[in-house]
Amino acid sequence: MRFTGTDSYVATEDLMVAVNAAIALERPLLVKGEPGTGKTVLAVEIARALGRPLIQWHIKSTTKAQQGLYEYDAVSRLRDSQLGEARVHDIGNYILRGKLWEAFEAPEAPVLLIDEIDKADIEFPNDLLLELDRMEFHVYETRQTIAARQRPIVVITSNNEKELPDAFLRRCFFHYIRFPDRETMERIVDVHYPGLKPALLREAMALFYDLRDVPGLKKKPSTSELLDWIKLLMVEDIDPEALRAKDNRKLIPPLCGALLKNEQDVHLLERLAFIARKEGR
C-alpha cells in the first residue's frame, strides 16, 4: 500500500515519501503550504489511489474538538421529555456522532481529512492529542469507549495562520508543499488541460511566474488560480501573443480577476505600469 500520485494529481517525490512515511509510522500527516497548492485535494487523491473511503472534517473558527468526537443534544432530550416521548429514556438517542467517531467505526480504514486546523482556537489541537494518539475516546454520557476498528490514515492541513503546539507537532509527520517549479507546474497543467497549445502554455507560464515575482504583492496567485486562468484563456481563445510580458507598460494580464484577488494588488500593478509608461520604457 504505497501512494504514488494519481492520473489527476501530480505528486512530487518528496510528497510521496512523506505520505508513505506517515502511513508506515501510523502518524497523522501534517501538510502545510500556501493556499492553493493542493493540500486538501491531497487527502482526496490518497483515498482514491488507495481505494479507501474519505471522511472530511472542515474546521472553522468556531469548531471545537469535542464536535469531532460527539455532541450531547440536551435541548432535544429536554423537549422530548416535556412531550412525553418514550425515546427520552435512552440517552444514546441524543448522542450525535462526530467525524472521528465515524472514522473509528468505519468498516474499512478510511482517510480522515482534518482540514485547516489552524483556523480553530489554539487549544483545538491539544484537545485531540490523546484521541489521535490512542485512536480511542470515552463517551461519558453512555459510559462506553469508542476505539478505532482499524487505524485511519489521518491527513491534517494548515495554512500557517497560527502556530501549532509542540506536543501536537511531535505526534505528526510533517511535510511542507513547496510551490511548484515550472516543470512541475507544466505537468500539473497538462493533467487538467492535455490539449493546451504549447505556445499558449509557454506564454501563460512566463507571465504567471513573472507576476508571482512582483515585489509587494499581498497575495501571490496560486496553482488553483493558474488553472482557472488558463481555462478562461482557452474559453476566450486568447492569442498567446497577447500574453507576452516584455512590455513593462502592460503589466496587468488579460482576465486578471482569476489571478489577482484584491484591489491592492491590482493598484500595485497599475502604479508599476504608470511608472514604466512615465519613464518611457
Short mmCIF file of C-alpha atoms in Angstrom, two decimals:
data_model
loop_
_atom_site.label_atom_id
_atom_site.label_comp_id
_atom_site.label_asym_id
_atom_site.label_seq_id
_atom_site.Cartn_x
_atom_site.Cartn_y
_atom_site.Cartn_z
CA MET A 1 0.00 0.00 0.00
CA ARG A 2 2.00 2.94 -1.34
CA PHE A 3 0.89 6.30 -2.62
CA THR A 4 2.44 7.27 -5.96
CA GLY A 5 0.08 10.03 -7.06
CA THR A 6 -2.86 9.62 -9.43
CA ASP A 7 -3.72 10.42 -13.01
CA SER A 8 -5.28 13.70 -11.84
CA TYR A 9 -2.80 14.69 -9.11
CA VAL A 10 0.89 15.29 -9.75
CA ALA A 11 2.79 14.35 -6.59
CA THR A 12 6.46 15.23 -6.26
CA GLU A 13 8.90 12.63 -4.99
CA ASP A 14 9.26 14.25 -1.57
CA LEU A 15 5.47 14.41 -1.17
CA MET A 16 5.10 10.71 -2.00
CA VAL A 17 7.83 9.90 0.53
CA ALA A 18 6.04 11.95 3.20
CA VAL A 19 2.65 10.30 2.61
CA ASN A 20 4.10 6.79 2.69
CA ALA A 21 6.22 7.57 5.76
CA ALA A 22 3.17 8.80 7.67
CA ILE A 23 1.26 5.64 6.72
CA ALA A 24 4.16 3.41 7.78
CA LEU A 25 4.59 5.23 11.10
CA GLU A 26 0.82 5.35 11.69
CA ARG A 27 1.14 9.06 12.41
CA PRO A 28 -1.07 11.91 11.20
CA LEU A 29 0.38 13.64 8.15
CA LEU A 30 0.51 17.39 8.80
CA VAL A 31 0.64 19.24 5.48
CA LYS A 32 1.46 22.93 5.24
CA GLY A 33 1.87 25.20 2.26
CA GLU A 34 0.50 28.40 0.82
CA PRO A 35 -3.21 28.34 -0.13
CA GLY A 36 -3.98 26.74 -3.48
CA THR A 37 -1.11 24.24 -3.54
CA GLY A 38 -3.33 21.16 -3.31
CA LYS A 39 -3.24 20.32 0.40
CA THR A 40 -6.93 19.47 0.70
CA VAL A 41 -7.02 17.68 -2.65
CA LEU A 42 -4.12 15.51 -1.47
CA ALA A 43 -6.35 13.69 1.02
CA VAL A 44 -8.96 13.13 -1.67
CA GLU A 45 -6.36 11.67 -4.01
CA ILE A 46 -4.80 9.46 -1.31
CA ALA A 47 -8.22 7.95 -0.67
CA ARG A 48 -8.78 7.43 -4.40
CA ALA A 49 -5.34 5.95 -5.02
CA LEU A 50 -5.56 3.51 -2.11
CA GLY A 51 -9.23 2.68 -2.61
CA ARG A 52 -10.21 3.97 0.82
CA PRO A 53 -13.36 5.84 1.89
CA LEU A 54 -12.83 9.54 2.62
CA ILE A 55 -14.16 11.35 5.68
CA GLN A 56 -13.74 15.13 5.66
CA TRP A 57 -13.82 17.43 8.68
CA HIS A 58 -13.54 21.05 7.58
CA ILE A 59 -12.53 23.24 10.51
CA LYS A 60 -13.98 26.71 11.15
CA SER A 61 -13.06 29.37 13.71
CA THR A 62 -15.97 28.20 15.87
CA THR A 63 -15.22 24.46 15.65
CA LYS A 64 -14.49 22.68 18.92
CA ALA A 65 -12.51 19.44 19.22
CA GLN A 66 -15.40 17.79 21.06
CA GLN A 67 -17.53 18.11 17.92
CA GLY A 68 -15.18 15.72 16.16
CA LEU A 69 -15.87 13.10 18.82
CA TYR A 70 -19.55 13.54 19.64
CA GLU A 71 -22.09 16.03 20.95
CA TYR A 72 -24.82 15.50 23.52
CA ASP A 73 -28.09 17.14 22.40
CA ALA A 74 -29.51 18.04 25.81
CA VAL A 75 -32.00 20.52 24.33
CA SER A 76 -33.71 17.84 22.21
CA ARG A 77 -33.85 15.49 25.17
CA LEU A 78 -35.45 18.16 27.34
CA ARG A 79 -38.02 18.92 24.65
CA ASP A 80 -38.85 15.21 24.20
CA SER A 81 -39.23 14.78 27.96
CA GLN A 82 -41.74 17.63 28.02
CA LEU A 83 -43.67 15.95 25.20
CA GLY A 84 -43.61 12.57 26.91
CA GLU A 85 -41.57 10.83 24.19
CA ALA A 86 -40.54 7.25 25.03
CA ARG A 87 -37.11 7.67 23.38
CA VAL A 88 -36.09 10.07 26.13
CA HIS A 89 -35.21 7.13 28.41
CA ASP A 90 -32.29 6.10 26.16
CA ILE A 91 -29.64 8.81 26.32
CA GLY A 92 -27.93 7.25 23.33
CA ASN A 93 -30.67 8.71 21.14
CA TYR A 94 -29.25 12.15 21.84
CA ILE A 95 -25.60 11.44 21.14
CA LEU A 96 -24.55 12.97 17.80
CA ARG A 97 -21.54 11.22 16.32
CA GLY A 98 -18.63 13.31 15.07
CA LYS A 99 -16.17 12.74 12.24
CA LEU A 100 -13.62 10.90 14.41
CA TRP A 101 -16.32 8.55 15.69
CA GLU A 102 -17.37 7.95 12.09
CA ALA A 103 -13.77 7.21 11.10
CA PHE A 104 -13.15 4.94 14.09
CA GLU A 105 -16.21 2.78 13.38
CA ALA A 106 -15.86 2.63 9.60
CA PRO A 107 -15.83 -1.00 8.36
CA GLU A 108 -12.76 -0.19 6.24
CA ALA A 109 -9.91 2.04 7.40
CA PRO A 110 -10.70 5.44 5.85
CA VAL A 111 -8.68 8.52 5.04
CA LEU A 112 -9.67 11.17 7.60
CA LEU A 113 -9.08 14.77 6.50
CA ILE A 114 -8.90 17.43 9.22
CA ASP A 115 -8.82 20.49 7.00
CA GLU A 116 -7.32 23.85 8.01
CA ILE A 117 -6.74 23.01 11.65
CA ASP A 118 -5.13 26.42 12.23
CA LYS A 119 -8.50 28.15 11.81
CA ALA A 120 -9.69 26.86 15.18
CA ASP A 121 -8.82 28.01 18.68
CA ILE A 122 -5.21 27.45 19.79
CA GLU A 123 -6.36 24.73 22.21
CA PHE A 124 -8.05 22.72 19.46
CA PRO A 125 -5.00 20.60 18.50
CA ASN A 126 -4.16 19.89 22.16
CA ASP A 127 -7.71 18.72 22.78
CA LEU A 128 -7.24 15.98 20.17
CA LEU A 129 -3.82 14.75 21.30
CA LEU A 130 -4.89 11.59 23.11
CA GLU A 131 -7.66 10.68 20.69
CA LEU A 132 -5.35 10.82 17.66
CA ASP A 133 -2.55 9.09 19.55
CA ARG A 134 -4.52 6.25 21.15
CA MET A 135 -7.24 6.11 18.49
CA GLU A 136 -9.99 5.93 21.10
CA PHE A 137 -12.14 8.16 23.31
CA HIS A 138 -14.68 7.81 26.09
CA VAL A 139 -18.36 8.77 25.87
CA TYR A 140 -19.20 9.86 29.41
CA GLU A 141 -22.98 10.01 28.94
CA THR A 142 -23.24 6.36 27.84
CA ARG A 143 -20.09 5.12 29.64
CA GLN A 144 -18.69 3.49 26.52
CA THR A 145 -15.26 3.63 24.92
CA ILE A 146 -15.08 4.11 21.16
CA ALA A 147 -11.91 2.57 19.74
CA ALA A 148 -10.85 2.52 16.10
CA ARG A 149 -11.60 -0.78 14.38
CA GLN A 150 -8.73 -0.03 12.02
CA ARG A 151 -6.41 2.94 12.24
CA PRO A 152 -7.45 5.59 9.71
CA ILE A 153 -4.95 7.47 7.58
CA VAL A 154 -5.13 10.98 9.03
CA VAL A 155 -4.26 14.00 6.88
CA ILE A 156 -4.20 17.39 8.63
CA THR A 157 -3.80 20.61 6.66
CA SER A 158 -2.70 24.05 7.84
CA ASN A 159 -2.25 27.41 6.14
CA ASN A 160 0.11 28.55 8.91
CA GLU A 161 -2.33 31.18 10.19
CA LYS A 162 -1.22 30.37 13.73
CA GLU A 163 1.47 28.24 15.38
CA LEU A 164 0.53 24.72 16.41
CA PRO A 165 1.53 23.38 19.85
CA ASP A 166 4.79 21.44 20.12
CA ALA A 167 3.08 18.49 21.80
CA PHE A 168 0.79 18.19 18.78
CA LEU A 169 3.64 18.56 16.28
CA ARG A 170 5.58 15.75 17.95
CA ARG A 171 2.78 13.33 17.12
CA CYS A 172 2.68 14.21 13.41
CA PHE A 173 4.80 13.56 10.34
CA PHE A 174 5.32 16.98 8.79
CA HIS A 175 5.56 17.98 5.14
CA TYR A 176 5.64 21.43 3.56
CA ILE A 177 4.37 21.55 -0.02
CA ARG A 178 6.69 23.95 -1.81
CA PHE A 179 5.27 25.99 -4.63
CA PRO A 180 5.78 24.01 -7.85
CA ASP A 181 8.64 24.93 -10.15
CA ARG A 182 7.86 25.50 -13.82
CA GLU A 183 8.49 21.91 -14.89
CA THR A 184 6.20 20.50 -12.20
CA MET A 185 3.60 23.18 -12.90
CA GLU A 186 3.58 22.28 -16.59
CA ARG A 187 2.87 18.66 -15.64
CA ILE A 188 0.01 19.82 -13.42
CA VAL A 189 -1.46 21.95 -16.21
CA ASP A 190 -1.08 19.07 -18.68
CA VAL A 191 -3.09 16.79 -16.37
CA HIS A 192 -6.01 19.25 -16.38
CA TYR A 193 -5.71 20.56 -19.95
CA PRO A 194 -3.93 17.94 -22.08
CA GLY A 195 -4.87 19.66 -25.35
CA LEU A 196 -3.45 23.07 -24.46
CA LYS A 197 -1.50 24.74 -27.25
CA PRO A 198 2.26 24.80 -26.45
CA ALA A 199 2.55 28.49 -27.34
CA LEU A 200 -0.29 29.42 -25.00
CA LEU A 201 1.17 27.31 -22.20
CA ARG A 202 4.62 28.86 -22.66
CA GLU A 203 3.39 32.46 -22.58
CA ALA A 204 0.91 31.83 -19.75
CA MET A 205 3.57 30.22 -17.58
CA ALA A 206 6.05 33.02 -18.24
CA LEU A 207 3.51 35.71 -17.34
CA PHE A 208 2.28 33.77 -14.28
CA TYR A 209 5.75 33.36 -12.75
CA ASP A 210 6.69 36.96 -13.62
CA LEU A 211 3.55 38.05 -11.78
CA ARG A 212 4.44 35.98 -8.72
CA ASP A 213 7.87 37.67 -8.69
CA VAL A 214 6.42 41.19 -8.50
CA PRO A 215 7.59 42.59 -5.13
CA GLY A 216 4.91 43.81 -2.77
CA LEU A 217 2.02 41.59 -3.88
CA LYS A 218 -0.33 40.98 -0.97
CA LYS A 219 -1.44 37.62 -2.36
CA LYS A 220 0.57 35.79 -4.96
CA PRO A 221 -1.53 33.79 -7.44
CA SER A 222 -1.65 30.07 -6.63
CA THR A 223 -1.81 26.83 -8.59
CA SER A 224 -5.59 26.66 -8.49
CA GLU A 225 -5.82 30.24 -9.73
CA LEU A 226 -3.45 29.50 -12.60
CA LEU A 227 -5.66 26.59 -13.66
CA ASP A 228 -8.75 28.82 -13.56
CA TRP A 229 -6.95 31.49 -15.57
CA ILE A 230 -5.77 29.05 -18.24
CA LYS A 231 -9.31 27.70 -18.57
CA LEU A 232 -10.54 31.24 -19.23
CA LEU A 233 -7.77 31.84 -21.76
CA MET A 234 -8.90 28.75 -23.62
CA VAL A 235 -12.60 29.67 -23.45
CA GLU A 236 -11.92 33.21 -24.70
CA ASP A 237 -9.42 31.94 -27.29
CA ILE A 238 -6.79 34.47 -26.20
CA ASP A 239 -3.89 34.82 -28.61
CA PRO A 240 -0.59 33.77 -26.96
CA GLU A 241 0.97 36.97 -28.30
CA ALA A 242 -1.38 38.96 -26.05
CA LEU A 243 0.30 37.40 -23.01
CA ARG A 244 3.82 38.47 -23.81
CA ALA A 245 5.07 40.39 -20.77
CA LYS A 246 8.04 42.02 -22.48
CA ASP A 247 6.48 45.49 -22.25
CA ASN A 248 6.51 46.76 -18.66
CA ARG A 249 3.73 49.19 -19.56
CA LYS A 250 1.36 46.22 -19.91
CA LEU A 251 1.79 44.55 -16.56
CA ILE A 252 -1.84 43.66 -15.93
CA PRO A 253 -2.67 40.36 -17.67
CA PRO A 254 -5.93 39.76 -19.51
CA LEU A 255 -8.70 38.23 -17.37
CA CYS A 256 -6.65 39.21 -14.32
CA GLY A 257 -9.58 38.62 -11.98
CA ALA A 258 -8.70 34.93 -11.99
CA LEU A 259 -5.18 35.69 -10.71
CA LEU A 260 -5.42 38.86 -8.62
CA LYS A 261 -7.81 38.64 -5.69
CA ASN A 262 -7.68 42.06 -4.06
CA GLU A 263 -7.69 45.68 -5.15
CA GLN A 264 -4.31 46.44 -3.55
CA ASP A 265 -2.52 44.10 -5.94
CA VAL A 266 -4.40 45.47 -8.96
CA HIS A 267 -3.50 49.03 -7.91
CA LEU A 268 0.13 47.97 -7.40
CA LEU A 269 0.39 46.69 -10.96
CA GLU A 270 -1.37 49.79 -12.27
CA ARG A 271 1.15 52.01 -10.47
CA LEU A 272 4.07 49.99 -11.83
CA ALA A 273 2.64 50.24 -15.35
CA PHE A 274 2.14 54.00 -14.92
CA ILE A 275 5.73 54.46 -13.73
CA ALA A 276 7.00 52.40 -16.65
CA ARG A 277 5.00 54.50 -19.14
CA LYS A 278 6.22 57.72 -17.50
CA GLU A 279 9.83 56.63 -17.79
CA GLY A 280 9.23 55.71 -21.44
CA ARG A 281 10.28 52.09 -21.13
#
